[in-house]
């Protein structure tokens, strides 16, 4: 093993170098438990992340359990139609309350049957009648900060963080004409991925890989990078027809959304809202990638898709939408497969940061955003 390869300090990319001199990140950025724990503390627990669409909890009583970097969370719609987010954790001895999604009149803990209303208040706590000073009013489920932008529900574990509007900045303006507030979620799949959370999102923000990785599906694409904001980035794949379907020889199954802006008509926007959320705006739909970081080398990728409500009410909607569902899942699986290979590759003791191309520009921007929020000793120095 030549010592100069293993000993030589590698230059990293966040030191103000131009992209032409930038390199990919050191292996530990993707493999180290210490880096992952720092990301949990400084990134996952401090920033907004997308969890669901409001219409996924359409009726009073609906609930959805989700896993996050801060632990299991329960989304509910109470009897008055109000949405809530709570720790999915019993106030007795902490058992996880619900799994999956569905509808309930109340939430009953499967361990000792403490029960809660959908607004989180404690309903019954068997055997606590003789506990001196037991105050049911202060034993409700623990709420988590939630905010909604056009039907997109975001959570934040940090009560002192900026509000969601501030985090998003000018983002909503660029996508106003897609009117996602009128959309309905009709598709969801969760894919386990044996790779670091950042790989899933870096990959989602470059089209450099599409010709090879997606040779059998979307094929080669090119993209333009938009200026973005402090907490979001955007690229556009330009095409007159939606990139959400694979068969370009037939007319698209759905018409373009009425009233799209000139720029929105030009193609599909792939966007990242730091740190964990990709929203994609096409001429006829919106889809998302929401990443749940589990460990340095393990993640869960949730893919979801929405159409304008009027499309979902077409009598042959299911048939028209099927190619979109197939495309979303097939492309995501192709990405996961290559990223699991990337994870294995960067785990090599011989891996060294590689030269970035101009088509890795947003990868560079994203790496810089993450590195700026981690303690310097974890991201500086040599590989
Ligand atoms: S842990 Fe829930 S009732 Fe005991
Ligand atoms: Fe891809």
mmCIF file of C-alpha atoms and ligand atoms in Angstrom:
data_model
loop_
_atom_site.group_PDB
_atom_site.id
_atom_site.type_symbol
_atom_site.label_atom_id
_atom_site.label_comp_id
_atom_site.label_asym_id
_atom_site.label_seq_id
_atom_site.Cartn_x
_atom_site.Cartn_y
_atom_site.Cartn_z
ATOM 1 C CA UNK A 1 0.000 0.000 0.000
ATOM 2 C CA UNK A 2 1.810 3.195 -1.079
ATOM 3 C CA UNK A 3 2.046 5.371 2.007
ATOM 4 C CA UNK A 4 1.662 8.635 0.104
ATOM 5 C CA UNK A 5 -1.891 7.639 -0.838
ATOM 6 C CA UNK A 6 -3.018 6.841 2.695
ATOM 7 C CA UNK A 7 -1.117 9.619 4.461
ATOM 8 C CA UNK A 8 -1.567 12.558 2.135
ATOM 9 C CA UNK A 9 -4.048 15.186 3.389
ATOM 10 C CA UNK A 10 -6.812 15.740 0.869
ATOM 11 C CA UNK A 11 -8.188 19.179 0.120
ATOM 12 C CA UNK A 12 -11.901 19.439 0.843
ATOM 13 C CA UNK A 13 -14.433 21.582 -0.817
ATOM 14 C CA UNK A 14 -15.852 24.016 1.684
ATOM 15 C CA UNK A 15 -12.789 26.216 2.096
ATOM 16 C CA UNK A 16 -13.942 28.820 -0.412
ATOM 17 C CA UNK A 17 -12.450 27.075 -3.408
ATOM 18 C CA UNK A 18 -14.209 27.481 -6.716
ATOM 19 C CA UNK A 19 -15.981 24.427 -8.079
ATOM 20 C CA UNK A 20 -13.101 23.883 -10.486
ATOM 21 C CA UNK A 21 -10.877 23.055 -7.520
ATOM 22 C CA UNK A 22 -13.501 21.293 -5.436
ATOM 23 C CA UNK A 23 -13.458 17.661 -4.439
ATOM 24 C CA UNK A 24 -16.010 15.246 -3.082
ATOM 25 C CA UNK A 25 -16.177 14.788 0.656
ATOM 26 C CA UNK A 26 -13.943 12.550 2.770
ATOM 27 C CA UNK A 27 -15.147 9.024 3.476
ATOM 28 C CA UNK A 28 -15.987 9.737 7.084
ATOM 29 C CA UNK A 29 -18.581 12.302 5.930
ATOM 30 C CA UNK A 30 -20.607 9.270 4.810
ATOM 31 C CA UNK A 31 -19.441 6.514 7.147
ATOM 32 C CA UNK A 32 -18.604 7.899 10.579
ATOM 33 C CA UNK A 33 -20.921 7.436 13.529
ATOM 34 C CA UNK A 34 -19.459 10.579 15.082
ATOM 35 C CA UNK A 35 -20.322 12.671 12.020
ATOM 36 C CA UNK A 36 -23.814 11.154 11.987
ATOM 37 C CA UNK A 37 -24.396 11.988 15.656
ATOM 38 C CA UNK A 38 -23.219 15.549 15.007
ATOM 39 C CA UNK A 39 -25.617 15.762 12.067
ATOM 40 C CA UNK A 40 -28.445 14.620 14.313
ATOM 41 C CA UNK A 41 -27.627 17.291 16.877
ATOM 42 C CA UNK A 42 -26.847 20.201 14.544
ATOM 43 C CA UNK A 43 -28.930 19.437 11.463
ATOM 44 C CA UNK A 44 -31.779 16.918 11.822
ATOM 45 C CA UNK A 45 -33.025 18.226 15.181
ATOM 46 C CA UNK A 46 -32.669 21.874 14.176
ATOM 47 C CA UNK A 47 -34.288 22.210 10.762
ATOM 48 C CA UNK A 48 -37.659 21.740 9.095
ATOM 49 C CA UNK A 49 -38.292 18.508 7.237
ATOM 50 C CA UNK A 50 -41.275 17.308 5.192
ATOM 51 C CA UNK A 51 -43.294 14.382 6.558
ATOM 52 C CA UNK A 52 -46.638 14.148 4.745
ATOM 53 C CA UNK A 53 -49.350 15.887 2.798
ATOM 54 C CA UNK A 54 -52.253 17.261 4.823
ATOM 55 C CA UNK A 55 -54.771 15.346 2.707
ATOM 56 C CA UNK A 56 -53.121 12.086 3.741
ATOM 57 C CA UNK A 57 -54.968 12.758 7.014
ATOM 58 C CA UNK A 58 -58.199 13.745 5.401
ATOM 59 C CA UNK A 59 -60.875 12.895 7.987
ATOM 60 C CA UNK A 60 -61.168 13.440 11.745
ATOM 61 C CA UNK A 61 -59.577 10.417 13.421
ATOM 62 C CA UNK A 62 -56.995 9.798 10.705
ATOM 63 C CA UNK A 63 -53.470 9.140 11.899
ATOM 64 C CA UNK A 64 -50.062 8.354 10.402
ATOM 65 C CA UNK A 65 -47.001 7.088 12.267
ATOM 66 C CA UNK A 66 -43.640 8.110 10.851
ATOM 67 C CA UNK A 67 -40.036 7.511 11.814
ATOM 68 C CA UNK A 68 -37.720 10.497 12.067
ATOM 69 C CA UNK A 69 -34.200 11.218 13.221
ATOM 70 C CA UNK A 70 -35.762 12.447 16.469
ATOM 71 C CA UNK A 71 -37.707 9.210 16.999
ATOM 72 C CA UNK A 72 -41.195 7.971 16.130
ATOM 73 C CA UNK A 73 -43.804 10.652 15.467
ATOM 74 C CA UNK A 74 -47.566 10.471 15.269
ATOM 75 C CA UNK A 75 -49.591 12.757 13.017
ATOM 76 C CA UNK A 76 -53.299 13.000 13.805
ATOM 77 C CA UNK A 77 -56.396 14.883 12.726
ATOM 78 C CA UNK A 78 -58.624 15.446 15.735
ATOM 79 C CA UNK A 79 -62.409 15.557 15.973
ATOM 80 C CA UNK A 80 -62.412 19.269 15.139
ATOM 81 C CA UNK A 81 -60.409 18.687 11.980
ATOM 82 C CA UNK A 82 -57.200 20.107 13.432
ATOM 83 C CA UNK A 83 -53.846 18.518 12.580
ATOM 84 C CA UNK A 84 -51.337 17.590 15.289
ATOM 85 C CA UNK A 85 -47.884 16.083 15.557
ATOM 86 C CA UNK A 86 -46.784 14.273 18.713
ATOM 87 C CA UNK A 87 -43.991 12.071 19.946
ATOM 88 C CA UNK A 88 -45.350 8.575 19.234
ATOM 89 C CA UNK A 89 -44.441 7.687 22.788
ATOM 90 C CA UNK A 90 -46.726 6.734 25.654
ATOM 91 C CA UNK A 91 -46.573 9.036 28.693
ATOM 92 C CA UNK A 92 -46.594 6.024 31.036
ATOM 93 C CA UNK A 93 -43.416 4.054 30.313
ATOM 94 C CA UNK A 94 -42.768 5.140 26.781
ATOM 95 C CA UNK A 95 -44.077 2.415 24.474
ATOM 96 C CA UNK A 96 -44.582 3.410 20.861
ATOM 97 C CA UNK A 97 -48.315 3.941 20.494
ATOM 98 C CA UNK A 98 -49.257 3.394 16.854
ATOM 99 C CA UNK A 99 -47.729 2.052 13.657
ATOM 100 C CA UNK A 100 -48.647 2.589 10.008
ATOM 101 C CA UNK A 101 -51.693 4.695 9.206
ATOM 102 C CA UNK A 102 -55.446 4.479 9.525
ATOM 103 C CA UNK A 103 -58.285 5.951 11.565
ATOM 104 C CA UNK A 104 -59.047 5.744 15.301
ATOM 105 C CA UNK A 105 -61.498 7.228 17.761
ATOM 106 C CA UNK A 106 -58.807 7.243 20.423
ATOM 107 C CA UNK A 107 -55.224 6.097 20.809
ATOM 108 C CA UNK A 108 -54.753 3.180 23.199
ATOM 109 C CA UNK A 109 -51.269 2.162 24.299
ATOM 110 C CA UNK A 110 -50.698 -1.539 23.585
ATOM 111 C CA UNK A 111 -48.686 -1.971 26.805
ATOM 112 C CA UNK A 112 -50.902 -0.986 29.792
ATOM 113 C CA UNK A 113 -53.825 0.670 28.010
ATOM 114 C CA UNK A 114 -53.284 4.322 28.794
ATOM 115 C CA UNK A 115 -55.383 6.105 26.171
ATOM 116 C CA UNK A 116 -55.359 9.487 24.499
ATOM 117 C CA UNK A 117 -57.680 11.633 22.397
ATOM 118 C CA UNK A 118 -56.623 12.535 18.868
ATOM 119 C CA UNK A 119 -55.751 16.026 20.167
ATOM 120 C CA UNK A 120 -53.156 14.372 22.408
ATOM 121 C CA UNK A 121 -54.940 14.863 25.738
ATOM 122 C CA UNK A 122 -54.945 11.944 28.167
ATOM 123 C CA UNK A 123 -58.275 10.100 28.196
ATOM 124 C CA UNK A 124 -57.674 7.260 30.649
ATOM 125 C CA UNK A 125 -54.760 6.022 32.726
ATOM 126 C CA UNK A 126 -55.888 2.806 34.403
ATOM 127 C CA UNK A 127 -54.612 2.329 37.931
ATOM 128 C CA UNK A 128 -53.583 5.936 38.519
ATOM 129 C CA UNK A 129 -56.667 6.826 40.630
ATOM 130 C CA UNK A 130 -54.702 6.274 43.832
ATOM 131 C CA UNK A 131 -51.548 8.088 42.675
ATOM 132 C CA UNK A 132 -51.320 11.199 44.849
ATOM 133 C CA UNK A 133 -51.334 14.416 42.819
ATOM 134 C CA UNK A 134 -51.774 12.648 39.464
ATOM 135 C CA UNK A 135 -52.662 15.426 37.031
ATOM 136 C CA UNK A 136 -54.174 14.009 33.851
ATOM 137 C CA UNK A 137 -54.101 17.450 32.196
ATOM 138 C CA UNK A 138 -50.307 17.491 32.199
ATOM 139 C CA UNK A 139 -49.913 13.893 30.978
ATOM 140 C CA UNK A 140 -50.962 14.379 27.359
ATOM 141 C CA UNK A 141 -48.829 13.423 24.370
ATOM 142 C CA UNK A 142 -45.780 15.582 23.795
ATOM 143 C CA UNK A 143 -46.332 17.909 20.830
ATOM 144 C CA UNK A 144 -43.820 18.517 18.051
ATOM 145 C CA UNK A 145 -43.652 21.789 16.141
ATOM 146 C CA UNK A 146 -45.457 21.483 12.804
ATOM 147 C CA UNK A 147 -46.032 23.931 9.980
ATOM 148 C CA UNK A 148 -47.866 23.634 6.681
ATOM 149 C CA UNK A 149 -46.981 25.137 3.328
ATOM 150 C CA UNK A 150 -49.652 24.522 0.690
ATOM 151 C CA UNK A 151 -50.632 21.139 2.064
ATOM 152 C CA UNK A 152 -47.025 20.063 2.712
ATOM 153 C CA UNK A 153 -46.510 19.279 6.404
ATOM 154 C CA UNK A 154 -43.101 19.988 7.901
ATOM 155 C CA UNK A 155 -41.809 19.266 11.407
ATOM 156 C CA UNK A 156 -39.068 20.829 13.480
ATOM 157 C CA UNK A 157 -37.773 19.554 16.837
ATOM 158 C CA UNK A 158 -36.263 22.954 17.659
ATOM 159 C CA UNK A 159 -38.764 25.381 19.150
ATOM 160 C CA UNK A 160 -36.250 28.205 18.693
ATOM 161 C CA UNK A 161 -35.620 27.587 14.992
ATOM 162 C CA UNK A 162 -36.791 30.144 12.419
ATOM 163 C CA UNK A 163 -40.358 29.588 11.274
ATOM 164 C CA UNK A 164 -40.956 27.583 8.105
ATOM 165 C CA UNK A 165 -41.648 30.693 5.982
ATOM 166 C CA UNK A 166 -38.261 32.111 6.905
ATOM 167 C CA UNK A 167 -36.552 28.790 6.217
ATOM 168 C CA UNK A 168 -38.167 28.633 2.760
ATOM 169 C CA UNK A 169 -37.438 32.260 1.838
ATOM 170 C CA UNK A 170 -38.290 32.948 -1.817
ATOM 171 C CA UNK A 171 -38.915 29.252 -2.587
ATOM 172 C CA UNK A 172 -42.754 29.416 -2.546
ATOM 173 C CA UNK A 173 -42.758 32.197 -5.174
ATOM 174 C CA UNK A 174 -40.942 30.121 -7.788
ATOM 175 C CA UNK A 175 -43.495 27.308 -7.492
ATOM 176 C CA UNK A 176 -46.673 29.313 -6.865
ATOM 177 C CA UNK A 177 -48.144 28.569 -10.288
ATOM 178 C CA UNK A 178 -48.112 24.781 -9.710
ATOM 179 C CA UNK A 179 -50.817 25.375 -7.068
ATOM 180 C CA UNK A 180 -49.810 22.397 -4.995
ATOM 181 C CA UNK A 181 -52.423 23.435 -2.444
ATOM 182 C CA UNK A 182 -54.963 21.977 -4.915
ATOM 183 C CA UNK A 183 -53.102 18.670 -5.265
ATOM 184 C CA UNK A 184 -53.880 15.292 -3.768
ATOM 185 C CA UNK A 185 -51.366 12.668 -2.697
ATOM 186 C CA UNK A 186 -52.100 9.396 -4.482
ATOM 187 C CA UNK A 187 -48.852 7.445 -4.257
ATOM 188 C CA UNK A 188 -46.333 6.528 -1.577
ATOM 189 C CA UNK A 189 -43.564 3.971 -1.244
ATOM 190 C CA UNK A 190 -40.846 3.595 1.408
ATOM 191 C CA UNK A 191 -37.542 2.090 0.291
ATOM 192 C CA UNK A 192 -34.810 1.026 2.719
ATOM 193 C CA UNK A 193 -31.396 2.137 1.453
ATOM 194 C CA UNK A 194 -28.041 0.911 2.774
ATOM 195 C CA UNK A 195 -26.380 4.271 2.248
ATOM 196 C CA UNK A 196 -25.823 7.597 3.915
ATOM 197 C CA UNK A 197 -28.736 10.062 3.804
ATOM 198 C CA UNK A 198 -26.662 12.692 1.943
ATOM 199 C CA UNK A 199 -26.009 10.361 -0.973
ATOM 200 C CA UNK A 200 -29.743 10.023 -1.656
ATOM 201 C CA UNK A 201 -30.169 13.774 -1.842
ATOM 202 C CA UNK A 202 -26.938 14.602 -3.673
ATOM 203 C CA UNK A 203 -27.980 12.100 -6.315
ATOM 204 C CA UNK A 204 -31.418 13.675 -6.529
ATOM 205 C CA UNK A 205 -29.875 17.036 -7.386
ATOM 206 C CA UNK A 206 -27.665 16.103 -10.342
ATOM 207 C CA UNK A 207 -28.506 14.710 -13.771
ATOM 208 C CA UNK A 208 -24.911 13.657 -14.477
ATOM 209 C CA UNK A 209 -25.756 10.032 -13.572
ATOM 210 C CA UNK A 210 -29.034 9.683 -15.446
ATOM 211 C CA UNK A 211 -27.727 8.374 -18.773
ATOM 212 C CA UNK A 212 -26.100 5.361 -17.119
ATOM 213 C CA UNK A 213 -28.067 4.668 -13.961
ATOM 214 C CA UNK A 214 -31.423 5.282 -15.621
ATOM 215 C CA UNK A 215 -30.519 3.968 -19.076
ATOM 216 C CA UNK A 216 -33.617 1.755 -19.044
ATOM 217 C CA UNK A 217 -35.980 4.373 -17.619
ATOM 218 C CA UNK A 218 -35.630 8.168 -17.861
ATOM 219 C CA UNK A 219 -32.345 8.060 -19.818
ATOM 220 C CA UNK A 220 -29.833 10.892 -20.172
ATOM 221 C CA UNK A 221 -30.987 14.300 -18.942
ATOM 222 C CA UNK A 222 -29.374 17.694 -18.652
ATOM 223 C CA UNK A 223 -30.309 20.429 -16.229
ATOM 224 C CA UNK A 224 -29.935 24.121 -15.523
ATOM 225 C CA UNK A 225 -29.057 25.257 -12.022
ATOM 226 C CA UNK A 226 -31.131 28.091 -10.547
ATOM 227 C CA UNK A 227 -29.750 30.561 -8.004
ATOM 228 C CA UNK A 228 -31.699 29.068 -5.046
ATOM 229 C CA UNK A 229 -31.694 30.462 -1.506
ATOM 230 C CA UNK A 230 -29.796 29.994 1.743
ATOM 231 C CA UNK A 231 -31.723 26.796 2.578
ATOM 232 C CA UNK A 232 -32.866 25.506 -0.814
ATOM 233 C CA UNK A 233 -31.477 24.641 -4.228
ATOM 234 C CA UNK A 234 -33.160 24.051 -7.577
ATOM 235 C CA UNK A 235 -32.307 22.592 -10.957
ATOM 236 C CA UNK A 236 -34.574 22.337 -13.968
ATOM 237 C CA UNK A 237 -34.640 19.539 -16.536
ATOM 238 C CA UNK A 238 -35.968 21.320 -19.590
ATOM 239 C CA UNK A 239 -38.552 19.493 -21.644
ATOM 240 C CA UNK A 240 -41.879 20.447 -23.171
ATOM 241 C CA UNK A 241 -43.506 17.403 -21.633
ATOM 242 C CA UNK A 242 -43.436 16.214 -18.056
ATOM 243 C CA UNK A 243 -40.401 14.136 -17.097
ATOM 244 C CA UNK A 244 -42.682 12.172 -14.770
ATOM 245 C CA UNK A 245 -43.572 9.658 -17.485
ATOM 246 C CA UNK A 246 -41.290 7.388 -19.450
ATOM 247 C CA UNK A 247 -43.059 6.939 -22.763
ATOM 248 C CA UNK A 248 -42.211 10.102 -24.689
ATOM 249 C CA UNK A 249 -43.681 8.743 -27.916
ATOM 250 C CA UNK A 250 -47.265 9.037 -26.683
ATOM 251 C CA UNK A 251 -48.981 12.240 -25.568
ATOM 252 C CA UNK A 252 -48.696 12.771 -21.787
ATOM 253 C CA UNK A 253 -51.595 11.175 -19.881
ATOM 254 C CA UNK A 254 -52.505 14.461 -18.171
ATOM 255 C CA UNK A 255 -52.678 18.025 -19.474
ATOM 256 C CA UNK A 256 -50.380 20.762 -18.185
ATOM 257 C CA UNK A 257 -51.537 22.469 -15.006
ATOM 258 C CA UNK A 258 -53.601 25.549 -15.864
ATOM 259 C CA UNK A 259 -51.860 28.868 -15.436
ATOM 260 C CA UNK A 260 -48.267 27.622 -15.117
ATOM 261 C CA UNK A 261 -45.706 30.422 -15.240
ATOM 262 C CA UNK A 262 -43.480 30.717 -18.317
ATOM 263 C CA UNK A 263 -40.542 29.244 -16.446
ATOM 264 C CA UNK A 264 -42.618 26.380 -15.017
ATOM 265 C CA UNK A 265 -43.800 25.432 -18.508
ATOM 266 C CA UNK A 266 -40.203 24.915 -19.605
ATOM 267 C CA UNK A 267 -39.608 21.752 -17.605
ATOM 268 C CA UNK A 268 -39.382 19.883 -14.323
ATOM 269 C CA UNK A 269 -37.870 21.515 -11.244
ATOM 270 C CA UNK A 270 -35.934 19.242 -8.902
ATOM 271 C CA UNK A 271 -35.503 21.093 -5.618
ATOM 272 C CA UNK A 272 -33.928 20.433 -2.261
ATOM 273 C CA UNK A 273 -35.179 22.066 0.920
ATOM 274 C CA UNK A 274 -32.294 21.554 3.308
ATOM 275 C CA UNK A 275 -31.666 19.241 4.898
ATOM 276 C CA UNK A 276 -33.905 16.232 4.101
ATOM 277 C CA UNK A 277 -36.603 17.119 1.579
ATOM 278 C CA UNK A 278 -36.744 17.005 -2.181
ATOM 279 C CA UNK A 279 -39.877 18.356 -3.875
ATOM 280 C CA UNK A 280 -40.158 17.966 -7.651
ATOM 281 C CA UNK A 281 -42.490 20.186 -9.642
ATOM 282 C CA UNK A 282 -43.428 18.951 -13.128
ATOM 283 C CA UNK A 283 -45.926 20.447 -15.571
ATOM 284 C CA UNK A 284 -48.606 17.966 -14.480
ATOM 285 C CA UNK A 285 -47.751 16.767 -10.950
ATOM 286 C CA UNK A 286 -45.531 17.063 -7.913
ATOM 287 C CA UNK A 287 -43.528 14.324 -6.251
ATOM 288 C CA UNK A 288 -41.195 14.151 -3.301
ATOM 289 C CA UNK A 289 -38.268 12.297 -1.843
ATOM 290 C CA UNK A 290 -38.202 12.492 1.947
ATOM 291 C CA UNK A 291 -35.132 10.954 3.545
ATOM 292 C CA UNK A 292 -35.097 9.450 7.010
ATOM 293 C CA UNK A 293 -31.502 9.084 8.224
ATOM 294 C CA UNK A 294 -31.248 5.937 10.371
ATOM 295 C CA UNK A 295 -27.468 5.557 10.762
ATOM 296 C CA UNK A 296 -24.366 6.709 8.916
ATOM 297 C CA UNK A 297 -24.843 3.904 6.390
ATOM 298 C CA UNK A 298 -28.609 3.381 6.566
ATOM 299 C CA UNK A 299 -31.587 5.449 5.463
ATOM 300 C CA UNK A 300 -35.199 5.113 4.418
ATOM 301 C CA UNK A 301 -36.306 6.901 1.269
ATOM 302 C CA UNK A 302 -39.986 7.836 1.082
ATOM 303 C CA UNK A 303 -41.259 8.645 -2.379
ATOM 304 C CA UNK A 304 -44.668 10.235 -2.745
ATOM 305 C CA UNK A 305 -46.649 11.644 -5.633
ATOM 306 C CA UNK A 306 -49.480 14.153 -6.062
ATOM 307 C CA UNK A 307 -51.710 15.345 -8.896
ATOM 308 C CA UNK A 308 -54.115 18.253 -9.189
ATOM 309 C CA UNK A 309 -57.374 17.230 -7.520
ATOM 310 C CA UNK A 310 -59.298 17.580 -10.792
ATOM 311 C CA UNK A 311 -57.095 14.924 -12.427
ATOM 312 C CA UNK A 312 -57.656 12.527 -9.536
ATOM 313 C CA UNK A 313 -61.401 12.788 -10.164
ATOM 314 C CA UNK A 314 -61.149 11.680 -13.813
ATOM 315 C CA UNK A 315 -62.960 8.347 -14.281
ATOM 316 C CA UNK A 316 -59.843 6.722 -15.763
ATOM 317 C CA UNK A 317 -57.427 8.370 -13.335
ATOM 318 C CA UNK A 318 -55.899 5.108 -12.087
ATOM 319 C CA UNK A 319 -55.064 3.997 -15.595
ATOM 320 C CA UNK A 320 -53.605 7.363 -16.576
ATOM 321 C CA UNK A 321 -51.582 7.615 -13.374
ATOM 322 C CA UNK A 322 -50.116 4.090 -13.435
ATOM 323 C CA UNK A 323 -47.107 5.023 -15.640
ATOM 324 C CA UNK A 324 -46.199 7.765 -13.140
ATOM 325 C CA UNK A 325 -46.323 5.338 -10.212
ATOM 326 C CA UNK A 326 -44.165 2.857 -12.117
ATOM 327 C CA UNK A 327 -41.681 5.549 -13.096
ATOM 328 C CA UNK A 328 -41.393 6.958 -9.564
ATOM 329 C CA UNK A 329 -40.685 3.585 -7.999
ATOM 330 C CA UNK A 330 -38.453 2.199 -10.773
ATOM 331 C CA UNK A 331 -36.225 5.282 -10.898
ATOM 332 C CA UNK A 332 -35.951 5.425 -7.102
ATOM 333 C CA UNK A 333 -34.908 1.764 -6.991
ATOM 334 C CA UNK A 334 -32.249 2.383 -9.657
ATOM 335 C CA UNK A 335 -30.914 5.280 -7.592
ATOM 336 C CA UNK A 336 -30.861 3.273 -4.361
ATOM 337 C CA UNK A 337 -28.936 0.461 -6.080
ATOM 338 C CA UNK A 338 -26.153 2.759 -7.312
ATOM 339 C CA UNK A 339 -25.994 4.626 -3.990
ATOM 340 C CA UNK A 340 -25.549 1.380 -2.064
ATOM 341 C CA UNK A 341 -22.572 0.753 -4.360
ATOM 342 C CA UNK A 342 -21.310 4.270 -3.665
ATOM 343 C CA UNK A 343 -21.616 3.622 0.085
ATOM 344 C CA UNK A 344 -19.554 0.438 -0.242
ATOM 345 C CA UNK A 345 -16.978 2.322 -2.293
ATOM 346 C CA UNK A 346 -16.491 5.263 0.068
ATOM 347 C CA UNK A 347 -16.141 2.795 2.954
ATOM 348 C CA UNK A 348 -12.799 1.680 1.526
ATOM 349 C CA UNK A 349 -9.780 2.785 3.570
ATOM 350 C CA UNK A 350 -8.275 3.729 0.215
ATOM 351 C CA UNK A 351 -11.118 6.020 -0.855
ATOM 352 C CA UNK A 352 -10.000 9.624 -1.384
ATOM 353 C CA UNK A 353 -12.116 12.647 -2.284
ATOM 354 C CA UNK A 354 -12.417 12.874 -6.057
ATOM 355 C CA UNK A 355 -12.542 15.779 -8.492
ATOM 356 C CA UNK A 356 -16.007 17.244 -8.998
ATOM 357 C CA UNK A 357 -17.245 18.126 -12.459
ATOM 358 C CA UNK A 358 -19.280 21.188 -13.360
ATOM 359 C CA UNK A 359 -22.301 18.859 -13.332
ATOM 360 C CA UNK A 360 -21.724 18.201 -9.619
ATOM 361 C CA UNK A 361 -22.326 21.874 -8.836
ATOM 362 C CA UNK A 362 -25.324 21.390 -6.543
ATOM 363 C CA UNK A 363 -23.623 18.453 -4.809
ATOM 364 C CA UNK A 364 -20.869 20.920 -3.941
ATOM 365 C CA UNK A 365 -23.400 23.479 -2.677
ATOM 366 C CA UNK A 366 -25.143 20.843 -0.555
ATOM 367 C CA UNK A 367 -21.913 19.510 0.933
ATOM 368 C CA UNK A 368 -20.985 23.062 1.855
ATOM 369 C CA UNK A 369 -24.366 23.629 3.566
ATOM 370 C CA UNK A 370 -23.942 20.516 5.723
ATOM 371 C CA UNK A 371 -20.257 21.037 6.503
ATOM 372 C CA UNK A 372 -20.906 24.635 7.625
ATOM 373 C CA UNK A 373 -23.199 23.296 10.370
ATOM 374 C CA UNK A 374 -20.865 20.643 11.774
ATOM 375 C CA UNK A 375 -18.040 21.139 14.282
ATOM 376 C CA UNK A 376 -14.860 22.078 12.388
ATOM 377 C CA UNK A 377 -12.839 19.179 13.794
ATOM 378 C CA UNK A 378 -15.198 16.715 12.088
ATOM 379 C CA UNK A 379 -15.046 18.216 8.626
ATOM 380 C CA UNK A 380 -11.613 19.815 8.416
ATOM 381 C CA UNK A 381 -8.206 18.195 8.030
ATOM 382 C CA UNK A 382 -7.314 15.152 6.059
ATOM 383 C CA UNK A 383 -9.365 12.247 4.755
HETATM 384 S S1 LIG B 1 -46.217 2.174 28.377
HETATM 385 FE FE1 LIG B 1 -48.128 2.827 27.618
HETATM 386 S S2 LIG B 1 -49.528 2.229 29.081
HETATM 387 FE FE2 LIG B 1 -47.643 1.565 29.883
HETATM 388 FE FE1 LIG B 2 -31.384 9.258 -10.351
#
